Coordinates of C-alpha atoms in Angstrom, one line a residue:
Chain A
X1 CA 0.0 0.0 0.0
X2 CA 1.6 3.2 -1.5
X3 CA 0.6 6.5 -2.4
X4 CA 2.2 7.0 -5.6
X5 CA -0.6 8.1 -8.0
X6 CA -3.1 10.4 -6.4
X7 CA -6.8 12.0 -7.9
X8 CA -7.7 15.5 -7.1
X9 CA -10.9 16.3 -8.4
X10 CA -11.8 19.8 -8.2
X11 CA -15.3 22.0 -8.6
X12 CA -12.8 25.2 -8.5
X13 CA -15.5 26.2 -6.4
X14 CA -13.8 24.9 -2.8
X15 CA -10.6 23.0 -3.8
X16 CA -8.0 24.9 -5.4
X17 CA -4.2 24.5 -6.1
X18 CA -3.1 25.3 -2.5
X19 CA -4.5 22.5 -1.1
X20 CA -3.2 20.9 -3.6
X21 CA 0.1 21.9 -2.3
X22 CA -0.1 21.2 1.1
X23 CA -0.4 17.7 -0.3
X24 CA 2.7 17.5 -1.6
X25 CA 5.1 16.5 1.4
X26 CA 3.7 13.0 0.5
X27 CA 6.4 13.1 -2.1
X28 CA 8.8 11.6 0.6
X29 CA 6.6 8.9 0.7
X30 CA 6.3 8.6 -3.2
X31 CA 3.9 10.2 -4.4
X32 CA 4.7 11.1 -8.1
X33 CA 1.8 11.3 -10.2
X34 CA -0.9 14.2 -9.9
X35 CA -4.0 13.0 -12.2
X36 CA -6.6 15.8 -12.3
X37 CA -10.5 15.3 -12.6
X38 CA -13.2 18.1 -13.3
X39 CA -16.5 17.1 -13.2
X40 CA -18.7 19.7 -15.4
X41 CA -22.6 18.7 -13.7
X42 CA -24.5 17.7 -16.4
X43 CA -27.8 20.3 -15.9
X44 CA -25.4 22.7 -16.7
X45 CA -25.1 22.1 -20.2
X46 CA -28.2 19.9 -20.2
X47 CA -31.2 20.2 -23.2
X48 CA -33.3 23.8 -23.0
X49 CA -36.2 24.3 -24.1
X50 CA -35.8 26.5 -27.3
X51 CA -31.7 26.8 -27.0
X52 CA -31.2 22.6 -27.0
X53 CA -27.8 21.0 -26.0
X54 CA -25.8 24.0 -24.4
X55 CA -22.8 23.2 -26.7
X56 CA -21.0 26.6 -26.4
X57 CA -21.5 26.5 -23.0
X58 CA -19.7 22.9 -22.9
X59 CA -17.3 24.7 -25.1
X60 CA -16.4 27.3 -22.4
X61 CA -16.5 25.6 -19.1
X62 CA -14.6 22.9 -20.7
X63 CA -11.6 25.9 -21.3
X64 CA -11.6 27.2 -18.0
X65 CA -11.5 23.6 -16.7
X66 CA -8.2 23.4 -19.1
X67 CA -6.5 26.8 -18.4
X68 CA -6.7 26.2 -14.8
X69 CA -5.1 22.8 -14.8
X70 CA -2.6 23.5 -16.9
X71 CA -1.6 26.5 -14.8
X72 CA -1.5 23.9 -11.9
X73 CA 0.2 21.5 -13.8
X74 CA 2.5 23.3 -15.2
X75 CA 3.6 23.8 -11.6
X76 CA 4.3 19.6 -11.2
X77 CA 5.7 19.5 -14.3
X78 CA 8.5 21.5 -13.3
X79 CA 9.1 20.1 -10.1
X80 CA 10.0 16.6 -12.1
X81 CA 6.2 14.8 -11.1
X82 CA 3.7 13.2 -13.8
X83 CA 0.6 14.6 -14.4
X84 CA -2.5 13.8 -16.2
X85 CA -5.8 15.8 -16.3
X86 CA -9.8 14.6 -16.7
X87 CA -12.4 17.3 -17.7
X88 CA -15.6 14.9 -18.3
X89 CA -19.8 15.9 -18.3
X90 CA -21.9 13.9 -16.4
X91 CA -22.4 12.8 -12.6
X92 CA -19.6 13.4 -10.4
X93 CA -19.3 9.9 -8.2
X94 CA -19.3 7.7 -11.2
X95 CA -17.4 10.0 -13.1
X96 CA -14.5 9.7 -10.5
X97 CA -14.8 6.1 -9.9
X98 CA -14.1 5.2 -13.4
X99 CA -11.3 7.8 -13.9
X100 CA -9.8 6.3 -10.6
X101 CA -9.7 2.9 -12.0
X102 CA -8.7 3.9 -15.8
X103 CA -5.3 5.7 -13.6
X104 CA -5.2 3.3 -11.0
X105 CA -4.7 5.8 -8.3
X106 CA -3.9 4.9 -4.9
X107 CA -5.4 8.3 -3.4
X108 CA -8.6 10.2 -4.0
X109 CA -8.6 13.8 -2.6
X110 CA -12.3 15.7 -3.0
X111 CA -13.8 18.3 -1.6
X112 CA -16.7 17.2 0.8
X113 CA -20.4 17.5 -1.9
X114 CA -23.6 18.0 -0.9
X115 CA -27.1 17.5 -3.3
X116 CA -30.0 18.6 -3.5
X117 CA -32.3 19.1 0.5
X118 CA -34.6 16.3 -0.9
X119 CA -32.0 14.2 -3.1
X120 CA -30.1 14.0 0.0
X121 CA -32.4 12.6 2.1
X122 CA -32.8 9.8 -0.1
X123 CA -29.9 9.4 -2.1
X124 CA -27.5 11.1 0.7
X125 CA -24.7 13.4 0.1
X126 CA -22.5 12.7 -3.1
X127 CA -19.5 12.3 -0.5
X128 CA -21.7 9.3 1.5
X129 CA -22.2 7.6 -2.2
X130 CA -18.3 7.9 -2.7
X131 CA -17.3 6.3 0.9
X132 CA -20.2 3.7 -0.1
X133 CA -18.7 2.6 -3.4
X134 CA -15.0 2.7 -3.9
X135 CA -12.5 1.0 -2.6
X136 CA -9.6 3.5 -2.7
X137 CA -8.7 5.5 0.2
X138 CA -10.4 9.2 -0.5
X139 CA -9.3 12.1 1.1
X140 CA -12.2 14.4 2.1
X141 CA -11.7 18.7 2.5
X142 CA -14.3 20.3 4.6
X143 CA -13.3 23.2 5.8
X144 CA -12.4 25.6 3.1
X145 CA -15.9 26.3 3.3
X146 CA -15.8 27.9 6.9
X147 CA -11.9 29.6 6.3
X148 CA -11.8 29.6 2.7
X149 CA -7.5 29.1 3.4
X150 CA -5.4 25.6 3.5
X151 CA -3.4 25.3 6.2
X152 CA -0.4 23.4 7.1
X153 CA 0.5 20.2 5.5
X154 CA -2.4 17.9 6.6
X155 CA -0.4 14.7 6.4
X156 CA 1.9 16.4 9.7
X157 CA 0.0 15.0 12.7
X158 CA -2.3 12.8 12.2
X159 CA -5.0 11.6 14.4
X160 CA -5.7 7.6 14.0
X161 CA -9.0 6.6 15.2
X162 CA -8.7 3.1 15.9
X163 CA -12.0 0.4 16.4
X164 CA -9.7 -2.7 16.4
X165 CA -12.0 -4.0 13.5
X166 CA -10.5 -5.0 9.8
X167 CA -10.8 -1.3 8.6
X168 CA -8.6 -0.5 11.9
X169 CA -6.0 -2.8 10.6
X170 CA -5.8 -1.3 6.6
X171 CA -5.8 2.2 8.3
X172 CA -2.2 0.6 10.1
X173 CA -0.8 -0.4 7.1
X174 CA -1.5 2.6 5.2
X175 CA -0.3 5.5 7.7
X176 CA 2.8 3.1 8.2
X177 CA 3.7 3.4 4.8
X178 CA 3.3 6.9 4.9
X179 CA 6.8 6.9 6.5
X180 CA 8.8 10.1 5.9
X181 CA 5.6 12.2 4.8
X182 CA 4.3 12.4 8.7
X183 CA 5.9 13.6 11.8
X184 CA 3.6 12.7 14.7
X185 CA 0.4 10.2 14.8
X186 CA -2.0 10.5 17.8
X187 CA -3.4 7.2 18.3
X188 CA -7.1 7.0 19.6
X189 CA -9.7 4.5 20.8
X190 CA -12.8 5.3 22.0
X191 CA -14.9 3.4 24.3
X192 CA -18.4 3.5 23.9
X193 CA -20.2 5.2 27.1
X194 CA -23.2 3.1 26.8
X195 CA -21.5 0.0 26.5
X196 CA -19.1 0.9 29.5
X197 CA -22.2 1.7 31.8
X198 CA -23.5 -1.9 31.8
X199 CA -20.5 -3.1 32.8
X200 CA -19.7 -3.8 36.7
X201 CA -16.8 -1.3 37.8
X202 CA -14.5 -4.0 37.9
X203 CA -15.2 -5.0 34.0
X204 CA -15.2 -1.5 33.2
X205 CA -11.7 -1.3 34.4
X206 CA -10.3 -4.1 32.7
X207 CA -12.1 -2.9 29.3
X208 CA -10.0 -0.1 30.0
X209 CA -6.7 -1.6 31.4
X210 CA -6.8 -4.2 27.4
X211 CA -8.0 -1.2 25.5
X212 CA -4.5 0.7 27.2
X213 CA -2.4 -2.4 26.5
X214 CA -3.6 -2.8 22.9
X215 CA -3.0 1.1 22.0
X216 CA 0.8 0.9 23.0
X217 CA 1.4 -2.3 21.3
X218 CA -0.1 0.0 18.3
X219 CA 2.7 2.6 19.7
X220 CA 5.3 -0.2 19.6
X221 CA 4.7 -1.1 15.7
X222 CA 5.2 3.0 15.0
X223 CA 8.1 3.5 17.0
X224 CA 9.9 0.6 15.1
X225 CA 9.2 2.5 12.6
X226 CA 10.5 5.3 13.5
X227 CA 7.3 7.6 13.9
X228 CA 6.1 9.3 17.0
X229 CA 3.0 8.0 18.4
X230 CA 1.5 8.6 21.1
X231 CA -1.9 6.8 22.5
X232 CA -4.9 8.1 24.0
X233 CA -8.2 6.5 25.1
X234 CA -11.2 8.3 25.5
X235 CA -14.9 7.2 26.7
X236 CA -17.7 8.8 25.3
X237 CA -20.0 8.9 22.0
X238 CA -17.2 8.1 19.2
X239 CA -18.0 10.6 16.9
X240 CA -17.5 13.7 19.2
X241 CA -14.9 12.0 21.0
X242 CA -12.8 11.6 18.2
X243 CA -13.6 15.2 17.3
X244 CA -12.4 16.5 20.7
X245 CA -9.0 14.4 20.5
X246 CA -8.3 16.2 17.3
X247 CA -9.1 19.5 18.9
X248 CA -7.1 18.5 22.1
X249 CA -3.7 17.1 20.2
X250 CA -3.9 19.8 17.7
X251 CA -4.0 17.1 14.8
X252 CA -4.1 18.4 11.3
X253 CA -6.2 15.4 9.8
X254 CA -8.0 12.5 10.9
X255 CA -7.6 9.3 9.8
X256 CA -10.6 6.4 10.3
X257 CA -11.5 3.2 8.5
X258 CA -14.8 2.2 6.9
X259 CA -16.3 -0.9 5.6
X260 CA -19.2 -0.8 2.6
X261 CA -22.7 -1.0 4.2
X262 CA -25.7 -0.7 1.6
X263 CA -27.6 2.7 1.4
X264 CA -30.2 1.2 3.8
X265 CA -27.9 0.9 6.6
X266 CA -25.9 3.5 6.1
X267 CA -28.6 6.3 6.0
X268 CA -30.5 4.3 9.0
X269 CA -27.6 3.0 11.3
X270 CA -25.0 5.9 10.2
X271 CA -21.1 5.2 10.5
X272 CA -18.6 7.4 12.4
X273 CA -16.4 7.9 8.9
X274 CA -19.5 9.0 7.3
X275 CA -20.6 11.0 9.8
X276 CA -17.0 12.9 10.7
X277 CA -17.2 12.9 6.8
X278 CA -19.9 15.3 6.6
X279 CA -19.1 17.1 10.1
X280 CA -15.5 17.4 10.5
X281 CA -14.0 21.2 9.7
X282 CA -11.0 19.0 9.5
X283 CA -9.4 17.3 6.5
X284 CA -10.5 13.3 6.8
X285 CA -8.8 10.3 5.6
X286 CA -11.5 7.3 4.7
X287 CA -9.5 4.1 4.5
X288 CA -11.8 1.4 3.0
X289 CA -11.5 -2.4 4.8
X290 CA -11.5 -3.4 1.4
X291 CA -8.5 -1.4 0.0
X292 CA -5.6 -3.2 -1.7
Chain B
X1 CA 5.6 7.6 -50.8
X2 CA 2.8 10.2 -48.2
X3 CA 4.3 10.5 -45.1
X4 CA 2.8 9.5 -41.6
X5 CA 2.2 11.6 -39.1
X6 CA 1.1 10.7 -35.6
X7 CA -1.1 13.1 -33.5
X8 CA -1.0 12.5 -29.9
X9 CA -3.8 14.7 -28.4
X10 CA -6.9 14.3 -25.8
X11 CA -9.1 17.4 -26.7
X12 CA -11.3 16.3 -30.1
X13 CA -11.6 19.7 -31.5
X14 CA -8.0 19.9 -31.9
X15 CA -7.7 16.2 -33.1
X16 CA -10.2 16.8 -36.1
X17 CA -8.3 20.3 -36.3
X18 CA -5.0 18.3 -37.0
X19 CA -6.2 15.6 -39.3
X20 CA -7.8 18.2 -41.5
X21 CA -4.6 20.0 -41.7
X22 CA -2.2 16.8 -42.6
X23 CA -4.5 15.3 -44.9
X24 CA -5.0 19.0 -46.8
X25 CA -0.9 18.4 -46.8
X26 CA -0.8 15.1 -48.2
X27 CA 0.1 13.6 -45.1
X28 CA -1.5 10.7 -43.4
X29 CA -2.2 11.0 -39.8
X30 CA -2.7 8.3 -37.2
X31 CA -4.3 9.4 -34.1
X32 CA -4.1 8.8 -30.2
X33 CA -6.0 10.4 -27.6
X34 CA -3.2 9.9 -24.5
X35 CA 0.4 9.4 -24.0
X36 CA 0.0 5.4 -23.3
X37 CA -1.6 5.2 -26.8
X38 CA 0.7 7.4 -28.4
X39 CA 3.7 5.3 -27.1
X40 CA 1.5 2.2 -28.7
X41 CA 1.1 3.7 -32.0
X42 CA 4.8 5.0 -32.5
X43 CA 5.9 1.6 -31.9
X44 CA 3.0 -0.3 -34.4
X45 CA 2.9 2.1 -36.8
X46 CA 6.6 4.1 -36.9
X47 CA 5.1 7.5 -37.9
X48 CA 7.8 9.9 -40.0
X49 CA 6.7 12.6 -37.3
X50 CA 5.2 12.8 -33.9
X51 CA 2.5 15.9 -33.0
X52 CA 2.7 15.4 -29.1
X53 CA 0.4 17.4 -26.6
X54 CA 1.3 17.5 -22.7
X55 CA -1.7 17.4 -20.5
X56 CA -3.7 14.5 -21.2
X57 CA -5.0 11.1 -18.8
X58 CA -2.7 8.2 -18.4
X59 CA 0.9 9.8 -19.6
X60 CA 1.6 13.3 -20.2
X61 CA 3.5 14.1 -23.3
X62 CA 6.4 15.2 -21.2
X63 CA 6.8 11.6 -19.9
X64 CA 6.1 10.4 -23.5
X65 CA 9.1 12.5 -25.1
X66 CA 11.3 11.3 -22.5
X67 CA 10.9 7.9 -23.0
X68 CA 10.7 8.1 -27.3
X69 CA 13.7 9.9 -26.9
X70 CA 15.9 7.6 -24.4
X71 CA 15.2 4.5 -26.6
X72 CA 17.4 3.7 -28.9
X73 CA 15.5 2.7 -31.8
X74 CA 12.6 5.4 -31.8
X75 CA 15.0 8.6 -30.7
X76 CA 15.2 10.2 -34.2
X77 CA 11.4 10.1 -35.1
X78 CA 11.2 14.3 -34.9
X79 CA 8.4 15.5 -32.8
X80 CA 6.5 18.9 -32.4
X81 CA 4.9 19.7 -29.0
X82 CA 1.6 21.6 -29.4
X83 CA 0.6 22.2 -26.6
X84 CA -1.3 24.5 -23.8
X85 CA 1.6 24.3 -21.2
X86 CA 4.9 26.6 -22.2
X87 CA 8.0 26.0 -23.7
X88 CA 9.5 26.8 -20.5
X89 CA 7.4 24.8 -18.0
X90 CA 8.3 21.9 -20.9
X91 CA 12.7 22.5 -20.8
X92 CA 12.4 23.0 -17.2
X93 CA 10.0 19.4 -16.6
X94 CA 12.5 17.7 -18.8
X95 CA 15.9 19.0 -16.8
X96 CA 14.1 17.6 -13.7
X97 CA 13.6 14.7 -15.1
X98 CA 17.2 14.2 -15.4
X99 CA 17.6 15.7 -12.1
X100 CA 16.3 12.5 -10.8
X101 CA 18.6 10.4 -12.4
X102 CA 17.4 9.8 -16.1
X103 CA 19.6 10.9 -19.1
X104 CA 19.8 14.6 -20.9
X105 CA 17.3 14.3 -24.2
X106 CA 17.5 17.1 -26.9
X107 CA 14.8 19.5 -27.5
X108 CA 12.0 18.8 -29.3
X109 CA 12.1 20.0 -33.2
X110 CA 9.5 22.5 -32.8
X111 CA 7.2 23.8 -29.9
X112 CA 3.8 25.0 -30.8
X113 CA 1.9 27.2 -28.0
X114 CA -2.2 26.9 -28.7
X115 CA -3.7 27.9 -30.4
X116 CA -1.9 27.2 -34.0
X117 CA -2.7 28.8 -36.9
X118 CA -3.6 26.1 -40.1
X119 CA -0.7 27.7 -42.4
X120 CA 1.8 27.8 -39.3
X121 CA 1.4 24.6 -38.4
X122 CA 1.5 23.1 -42.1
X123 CA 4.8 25.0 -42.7
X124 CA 6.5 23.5 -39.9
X125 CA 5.5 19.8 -41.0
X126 CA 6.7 20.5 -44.4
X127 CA 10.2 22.1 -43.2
X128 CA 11.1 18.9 -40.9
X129 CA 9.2 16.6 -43.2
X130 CA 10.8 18.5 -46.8

């Protein structure tokens, strides 16, 4: 598991080239090939009454598509990386599913999508439909809406949310081969507060005391590796709790697994990566249990 | 004998644009729409020239030229970049290339910003091509 071919697909309406940059300490890690995807939403080219297919307009938002990434590219080019480009009509999940397998990326980096008030409460947002179908690890912005700026490098300290399921052990693999592109990794499990209150105080504490144990054995495999980890346990509703450990150790993204639930459950029973997905002001890295 | 002329180039427009310009030349083009193709195509077909854009899916021209021109046996096909992305941004791509421990290649015979002008690009073909 290597990032060495990464998809940014941009609206140019909340991902733009600097956070494109603050990606690019993952070049220590190999990144080396920038593909980029613009997905022009097909009602706004669609059939009119009177004026049919909007073909000039196709014309036109195609170009700006293709001035803008060739200014960014241009960039990467120079720096000695590869880079590709995708400007395609149509609807944006599919369209960067099938552009992620035609590159074979290792990385998808999007911006976090919302639809329509009643599409989404059938359908869900178009980031939800993303987590739910691919099998690459996707990068999600969501705060250039509040800030409108990119911070730091988001790959610095990372905050590992940790469930000790199958998707817990892909998100291991992957951070760990991030080596060289990450300076610290806060290492979190949360124990559910529900769960912990039907427990007898003495079961509560050895939840506690193998939940403690199993965190710096996580520790262990980093500092082998040469990172900096550090573990933390919290108790409480996972969600906020991994929220507040991010606040608290000042991480710059957050990094969770996910397994593929059908629309059903997912809209119904909700998942913590899709929830932080549509929440979380910071950037979030979705590691599928399925990833290669 | 018409020469052949391979056009390696993503946007349509500018595909059709090309084709009607080397056949109006008595030229016969071969067309690919990304770098992977292109490389495909030069070594099925052996074109007499190479029309290379730079930004397109799968492999950039600027990775295509480096490779045509560090093999042995498809170095001296001549190639014109037409592209969006300057002349500059293409020298400077290629020096890092060999920054990173690939060999020195030679410029490319011409270098064609978009857009080109019909007569422009025709003269060009005919001056490398005689």
């Amino acid at each position: 598991m290597k990032i060495t071919t990464m998809l940014f697909v941009s609206e140019f309406e909340e991902l733009w080239f600097d956070a494109l940059q603050s990606l690019l300490g993952l070049r220590k890690a190999g990144l080396n090939h920038v593909v980029f995807l613009h997905v022009i939403q097909r009602e706004k080219v669609a059939m009119r009454r009177g004026t049919g297919y909007l073909k000039q307009e196709e014309r036109k938002l195609r170009e700006i598509a293709d001035i803008r990434f060739i200014d960014w590219a241009e960039t990467l080019f120079e720096e000695g990386m590869e880079v590709g480009a995708h400007i395609a009509i149509g609807n944006v999940v599919p369209k960067i599913l099938s552009v992620a397998e035609i590159e074979k990326v290792d990385l998808i980096v999007t911006a976090r999508k919302k639809r329509g008030k009643l599409e989404e409460l059938f359908a869900g947002s178009e980031t939800s439909d993303l987590l739910r179908r691919t099998v690459k690890p996707v990068l999600i912005y969501n705060y250039l809406s509040q800030s409108g700026k990119v911070g730091e490098d988001p790959f610095e300290r990372l905050l590992l949310a940790l469930d000790w399921s199958v998707s817990s052990e892909k998100v291991l693999d992957f951070v760990l081969s991030l080596k060289g592109a990450i300076k610290r990794v806060e290492i979190i499990h949360v124990l559910s507060d529900r769960e912990i209150g039907k427990l007898s105080k003495m079961e509560a504490h050895k939840v506690e005391r193998d939940s403690k144990k199993r965190l710096d054995e996580v520790c262990d495999v980093f500092a082998q590796e040469r990172f900096d980890a550090r573990p933390h346990l919290y108790i409480g509703n996972a969600e906020e709790q991994i929220e507040r450990g991010a606040s608290e150790h000042k991480a710059t993204m957050i990094v969770v697994g996910t397994k593929r639930a059908s629309v059903w459950k997912e809209r119904w029973s909700g998942s913590v990566s899709h929830s932080l997905a549509e929440k979380s002001e910071l950037p979030l890295l979705v590691i599928p249990a399925e990833v290669k | 004998m018409a020469k052949k002329v391979l056009n390696v180039e993503d946007d349509p427009d500018i595909r059709t644009f090309v084709t009607t310009v080397l056949e109006e030349n008595g030229f016969i083009p071969i067309m690919a729409k990304d770098g992977e193709e292109g490389t495909k195509k030069v070594r099925e077909e052996k074109p007499d020239l190479i029309i290379l854009d730079i930004l397109m899916p799968k492999e950039s021209g600027i990775k295509m030229y480096h490779e045509l021109k560090r093999n042995p046996s498809l170095k001296d096909i001549p190639v014109v970049m037409l592209s969006g992305v300057a002349k500059r941004t293409f020298l400077r791509s290629q020096v890092a290339l060999t920054e990173f421990g690939d060999e020195t290649v030679p410029e490319p015979e011409a270098y064609l910003e978009k857009p080109v002008e019909a007569e422009d690009l025709a003269e060009i073909l005919k001056k490398i091509l005689g």
